[in-house]
Coordinates of C-alpha atoms and ligand atoms in Angstrom, one line a residue:
M1 CA 6.3 -15.5 6.0
T2 CA 4.9 -17.6 3.2
D3 CA 1.1 -16.9 3.5
Y4 CA -0.9 -17.3 0.4
T5 CA -1.3 -14.0 -1.4
Q6 CA -2.5 -13.1 -4.9
V7 CA -0.7 -9.8 -4.8
W8 CA 2.7 -9.7 -6.5
T9 CA 5.5 -7.4 -7.7
P10 CA 8.5 -7.9 -10.0
L11 CA 10.4 -5.8 -7.4
D12 CA 13.1 -7.7 -5.5
F13 CA 13.2 -6.7 -1.9
T14 CA 16.6 -8.3 -1.4
A15 CA 18.3 -6.3 -4.2
D16 CA 20.4 -3.2 -3.5
G17 CA 19.6 0.1 -5.2
K18 CA 16.4 2.0 -5.8
Q19 CA 13.6 0.1 -7.5
C20 CA 10.3 1.7 -8.5
D21 CA 7.4 -0.4 -9.5
W22 CA 3.9 -1.5 -8.6
L23 CA 2.3 -4.1 -6.4
R24 CA -0.2 -5.8 -8.6
V25 CA -3.5 -6.6 -7.0
P26 CA -5.6 -8.9 -9.2
Y27 CA -9.0 -7.3 -10.2
S28 CA -10.9 -8.9 -13.0
T29 CA -13.6 -6.9 -14.7
D30 CA -15.6 -6.9 -17.9
L31 CA -13.1 -4.8 -19.8
S32 CA -10.0 -6.1 -18.1
G33 CA -10.3 -9.8 -17.4
Y34 CA -6.7 -10.3 -16.4
G35 CA -6.4 -6.8 -15.0
V36 CA -4.5 -5.7 -11.9
V37 CA -4.8 -2.6 -9.6
P38 CA -1.4 -0.9 -9.7
V39 CA -0.2 0.2 -6.2
P40 CA 3.1 2.2 -6.5
I41 CA 6.0 1.0 -4.4
V42 CA 9.6 2.1 -4.0
C43 CA 12.2 0.0 -2.4
I44 CA 15.6 1.5 -1.5
R45 CA 18.1 -0.8 -0.1
N46 CA 21.8 -0.7 0.6
G47 CA 23.2 -3.8 2.3
A48 CA 22.2 -5.2 5.7
G49 CA 20.4 -3.1 8.3
P50 CA 16.9 -2.3 9.6
T51 CA 13.9 -1.9 7.4
A52 CA 11.5 1.0 7.6
L53 CA 8.0 0.7 6.0
L54 CA 6.5 4.1 5.1
M55 CA 2.9 4.4 3.9
A56 CA 0.4 7.0 3.0
G57 CA -2.9 7.0 1.0
S58 CA -4.4 4.3 3.1
H59 CA -7.3 6.8 2.9
G60 CA -7.4 8.4 -0.5
D61 CA -8.5 11.9 0.6
E62 CA -5.6 12.5 3.0
Y63 CA -2.7 14.3 1.3
E64 CA 0.2 15.5 3.3
G65 CA 1.7 12.0 3.6
Q66 CA 1.2 11.2 0.0
V67 CA 3.2 14.3 -1.0
A68 CA 5.9 13.8 1.6
L69 CA 6.5 10.1 0.8
A70 CA 6.6 10.7 -3.0
A71 CA 9.2 13.4 -2.4
L72 CA 11.2 11.2 -0.1
A73 CA 11.2 8.4 -2.6
R74 CA 12.5 10.6 -5.3
E75 CA 15.1 12.3 -3.2
I76 CA 16.8 9.5 -1.2
D77 CA 20.1 8.4 -2.7
P78 CA 20.7 4.7 -2.0
A79 CA 24.3 5.5 -1.1
D80 CA 23.0 7.3 2.0
V81 CA 21.0 4.2 3.2
R82 CA 22.0 1.4 5.5
G83 CA 19.3 -1.3 5.4
R84 CA 16.1 -0.8 3.5
I85 CA 13.3 1.8 3.1
I86 CA 10.0 0.6 1.6
I87 CA 7.7 3.5 0.5
L88 CA 4.1 3.3 -0.6
P89 CA 2.7 6.8 -1.1
A90 CA -0.7 5.7 -2.4
L91 CA -1.4 2.5 -0.6
N92 CA -5.1 2.2 -1.4
A93 CA -4.5 3.5 -5.0
P94 CA -8.1 3.2 -6.2
A95 CA -9.2 5.4 -3.2
V96 CA -6.4 7.9 -4.0
E97 CA -7.4 8.0 -7.6
A98 CA -11.0 8.7 -6.6
G99 CA -10.1 11.3 -3.9
R100 CA -12.1 9.2 -1.4
R101 CA -11.6 7.6 2.0
V102 CA -12.8 4.2 0.8
S103 CA -12.1 2.3 -2.4
P104 CA -14.6 2.8 -5.2
L105 CA -14.0 -0.8 -6.2
D106 CA -15.3 -2.5 -3.1
A107 CA -16.1 0.3 -0.6
G108 CA -13.2 -1.0 1.4
N109 CA -11.8 1.2 4.2
L110 CA -8.2 0.1 4.2
N111 CA -7.4 1.1 7.8
R112 CA -10.4 -0.8 9.0
S113 CA -9.5 -3.9 6.9
F114 CA -6.5 -5.3 8.8
P115 CA -5.2 -8.0 9.0
G116 CA -6.8 -8.4 5.6
D117 CA -7.9 -11.3 3.5
P118 CA -5.9 -12.9 0.7
V119 CA -9.2 -13.9 -1.2
G120 CA -11.2 -10.8 -0.4
G121 CA -11.7 -7.7 -2.5
P122 CA -8.8 -5.5 -3.6
T123 CA -8.7 -3.5 -0.3
A124 CA -8.6 -6.7 1.8
M125 CA -5.9 -8.1 -0.4
I126 CA -3.8 -5.0 0.0
A127 CA -4.2 -5.2 3.8
H128 CA -3.3 -8.8 3.8
Y129 CA -0.1 -8.3 1.7
V130 CA 0.9 -5.4 4.0
T131 CA 0.5 -7.5 7.1
T132 CA 2.0 -10.8 5.9
V133 CA 4.8 -9.6 3.5
L134 CA 5.7 -5.9 4.2
L135 CA 5.2 -5.6 7.9
A136 CA 6.8 -9.0 8.4
M137 CA 10.0 -7.5 6.9
A138 CA 9.8 -4.2 8.9
D139 CA 11.6 -3.1 12.0
L140 CA 9.5 0.1 12.2
A141 CA 6.6 1.5 10.3
I142 CA 5.0 4.9 9.7
D143 CA 1.5 5.3 8.4
L144 CA 0.6 8.9 7.4
H145 CA -3.0 10.1 7.6
A146 CA -5.1 13.2 8.0
G147 CA -8.8 14.0 8.6
G148 CA -10.0 13.4 5.1
R149 CA -13.1 15.1 3.8
S150 CA -15.0 14.6 7.1
C151 CA -12.6 16.0 9.7
D152 CA -10.0 18.6 10.4
Y153 CA -7.1 17.5 12.7
L154 CA -4.6 19.3 14.8
P155 CA -1.3 17.8 13.5
C156 CA -0.5 14.9 15.8
A157 CA 1.2 11.5 16.0
L158 CA -0.6 8.5 17.4
I159 CA 0.8 5.5 19.1
R160 CA -1.0 2.4 20.4
S161 CA -1.0 1.3 24.0
G162 CA -1.6 -2.3 24.9
G163 CA 1.8 -3.7 24.3
T164 CA 4.6 -4.3 26.9
E165 CA 6.2 -1.4 28.7
K166 CA 9.3 -1.9 26.6
E167 CA 7.2 -1.6 23.4
L168 CA 5.4 1.5 24.6
R169 CA 8.9 3.1 25.4
E170 CA 10.1 2.3 21.9
L171 CA 6.9 3.8 20.5
A172 CA 7.4 6.9 22.7
D173 CA 11.0 7.2 21.4
L174 CA 9.7 7.0 17.8
A175 CA 7.2 9.7 18.6
V176 CA 9.8 12.0 20.2
A177 CA 12.0 11.6 17.0
F178 CA 9.0 12.3 14.7
G179 CA 8.4 15.5 16.7
A180 CA 4.7 16.2 16.0
P181 CA 3.5 19.0 18.4
V182 CA 1.2 16.4 20.0
T183 CA 1.4 12.6 20.4
S184 CA -1.8 10.8 21.3
I185 CA -1.6 7.5 23.0
S186 CA -4.6 5.5 21.9
D187 CA -6.1 2.1 22.9
G188 CA -8.0 1.8 19.6
S189 CA -11.4 2.5 21.1
G190 CA -11.8 5.5 18.8
G191 CA -13.1 3.4 16.0
G192 CA -10.3 1.2 14.6
G193 CA -10.1 -1.5 17.3
R194 CA -8.2 -4.5 16.0
T195 CA -8.8 -3.6 12.3
T196 CA -6.1 -0.9 11.9
F197 CA -2.5 -1.1 10.7
S198 CA -1.2 0.0 14.1
A199 CA -3.2 -2.9 15.7
V200 CA -1.5 -5.5 13.5
G201 CA 1.8 -3.8 14.1
L202 CA 1.2 -4.2 17.9
G203 CA 0.4 -7.9 17.4
L204 CA 3.5 -8.5 15.4
G205 CA 5.8 -6.5 17.7
V206 CA 6.6 -3.9 15.1
P207 CA 6.5 -0.3 16.3
V208 CA 4.0 1.7 14.2
L209 CA 3.6 5.4 14.4
T210 CA 0.5 6.9 12.8
A211 CA 0.2 10.6 12.1
E212 CA -2.8 12.9 11.5
L213 CA -1.4 15.9 9.6
G214 CA -4.4 18.0 8.6
G215 CA -7.8 17.5 7.0
R216 CA -10.8 18.7 5.0
A217 CA -9.3 16.9 2.0
A218 CA -6.8 19.8 1.7
L219 CA -3.0 20.0 2.0
S220 CA -1.8 21.6 5.3
R221 CA 1.7 23.1 4.7
E222 CA 2.3 22.8 8.5
G223 CA 1.3 19.1 8.4
L224 CA 3.5 18.5 5.3
A225 CA 6.5 20.1 7.0
I226 CA 6.0 18.0 10.2
A227 CA 5.9 14.8 8.0
E228 CA 8.9 15.7 5.9
R229 CA 11.1 16.6 8.9
G230 CA 9.7 13.8 11.1
L231 CA 10.4 11.1 8.5
L232 CA 14.1 12.2 8.1
R233 CA 14.6 12.3 11.8
V234 CA 13.1 8.8 12.4
L235 CA 15.2 7.3 9.5
Q236 CA 18.4 8.9 11.0
R237 CA 17.5 7.8 14.5
Y238 CA 17.3 4.2 13.4
G239 CA 20.6 4.5 11.5
I240 CA 18.9 3.9 8.2
L241 CA 19.6 7.2 6.5
S242 CA 22.6 9.5 6.7
G243 CA 23.9 12.3 4.5
T244 CA 20.8 14.5 5.1
S245 CA 20.1 16.8 8.0
A246 CA 16.8 17.5 9.6
D247 CA 16.1 20.2 12.2
P248 CA 16.2 18.9 15.8
A249 CA 12.7 17.8 16.9
S250 CA 10.5 20.1 18.9
P251 CA 9.2 18.5 22.0
T252 CA 6.0 16.5 21.6
R253 CA 3.2 16.8 24.2
F254 CA 2.0 13.3 25.1
M255 CA -1.8 13.2 25.4
R256 CA -4.5 10.5 25.3
V257 CA -8.2 9.9 24.7
R258 CA -9.8 9.6 28.1
G259 CA -12.6 7.3 27.0
R260 CA -15.7 7.2 24.9
G261 CA -16.8 10.6 26.3
A262 CA -13.9 12.2 24.3
F263 CA -16.0 11.7 21.2
I264 CA -18.9 14.1 20.7
Y265 CA -21.6 12.9 18.3
A266 CA -24.5 14.5 16.5
M267 CA -27.9 13.3 17.6
R268 CA -29.9 14.9 14.8
K269 CA -29.7 15.9 11.1
G270 CA -29.0 19.5 10.2
L271 CA -26.3 22.1 9.7
F272 CA -23.5 21.9 12.3
E273 CA -22.2 25.3 13.4
P274 CA -19.1 24.6 15.6
A275 CA -18.4 26.7 18.6
A276 CA -14.8 25.5 19.4
E277 CA -11.6 25.7 17.4
L278 CA -8.9 23.1 16.9
G279 CA -6.4 23.2 19.8
A280 CA -8.9 24.9 22.2
A281 CA -9.1 23.8 25.8
V282 CA -12.7 23.1 26.6
E283 CA -14.6 22.1 29.7
A284 CA -17.5 19.7 30.4
G285 CA -20.8 21.6 29.9
Q286 CA -19.3 24.1 27.5
L287 CA -21.2 24.7 24.2
A288 CA -19.6 22.6 21.4
G289 CA -21.9 23.9 18.7
V290 CA -25.4 24.0 17.5
I291 CA -27.2 22.0 14.8
H292 CA -29.7 24.0 12.7
S293 CA -32.8 22.2 11.4
I294 CA -33.1 22.3 7.6
D295 CA -36.8 21.4 7.3
R296 CA -37.9 23.4 10.4
P297 CA -35.7 26.5 10.4
W298 CA -38.2 28.3 12.6
Q299 CA -37.2 25.9 15.4
A300 CA -34.3 26.9 17.7
P301 CA -31.1 25.0 16.8
E302 CA -30.2 22.1 19.0
S303 CA -27.2 22.7 21.3
V304 CA -24.4 20.2 21.6
V305 CA -22.2 20.4 24.7
F306 CA -18.9 18.9 25.7
T307 CA -19.3 16.2 28.3
E308 CA -15.6 16.1 29.4
D309 CA -12.7 18.6 29.8
G310 CA -10.0 18.3 27.1
M311 CA -8.3 19.8 24.1
V312 CA -10.0 19.8 20.7
A313 CA -7.8 17.5 18.5
C314 CA -10.3 16.9 15.7
R315 CA -13.4 18.5 14.5
R316 CA -16.0 17.6 11.9
A317 CA -15.4 19.6 8.6
P318 CA -18.7 19.5 6.6
M319 CA -21.6 21.5 8.0
L320 CA -24.2 19.0 6.7
T321 CA -24.5 16.5 9.6
E322 CA -26.4 13.3 10.2
P323 CA -27.2 11.5 13.5
G324 CA -24.2 9.5 14.4
D325 CA -21.6 11.8 12.8
C326 CA -18.6 12.5 15.1
L327 CA -18.3 16.2 15.7
Y328 CA -15.2 16.4 18.0
K329 CA -12.5 14.3 19.5
L330 CA -10.8 15.6 22.7
L331 CA -7.4 14.7 24.2
V332 CA -6.2 15.1 27.7
D333 CA -2.6 15.3 29.0
V334 CA -1.1 12.0 30.0
D335 CA -0.8 12.0 33.8
P336 CA 2.9 12.6 34.8
G337 CA 4.6 9.5 36.1
Ligands
LIG401 ZN1 -6.9 8.2 7.5

């Protein structure tokens, strides 16, 4: 694809071997008129074969994927590769540097900025380059996330519905190889809609697996291990990597978001005291938590209840809560057949 982009790299995607460099995203400021935002990128290629695009740090405060991909980039020997692996452990680098979900440069939320804009701010330019250059070269892609500061996630993979039956089967195979305990089949109604990386992957016919590996802006060792083993298994499954061995995948439980009722929101400001743990099976009408008033502590706290049955996949992390904050996301099992 030859779309206009201002992002460039000296790295040659057609060259064999391991190359480590930056994407350079133009960002002109008072103290750096010709400055660029450096986005680290590693390309490992060995002859013809499929291309895997592996990304983390789309949101800066989500860490398991950043650590897993940096380690993978260091450890892979190009001699063990057939095809090409492109690794970006800190995709929205300014957000990663700041430990934030969004970029401090333009308040850009990278995984709500797709397909991007070649003449937008740094975040939009990164999204556009990923869409038109990197995804265009890819045969599969993995985008590693976690709950960030605001959420805690049960480790799970996510795949998008909405493609053909063949595409969904390929995504399901990818999820089985990745081997997260749970795989959520999503239609994008949870918030991302058409603005996520997985949505542009669906549009371009490239299978994209997203993973949520932990949260609270901390590092989950369980999530990190799932990412490390899952990445190796997927690369082996596609015939891109040999010479390393990963444990066989544990079975994944396919689940889905039933609809908007799966998301429980706060209706008032206060301190959120949760009543259900991650992974818990809950029922409609069951207490989800209470919100304590800060300015009228003599008032009874407001109860929040679940409105559907399901399993708690995600829960708000900070106690301090505003109206409109999401408190829980529930998943239900995919109907057999
Ligand atoms: Zn994220």
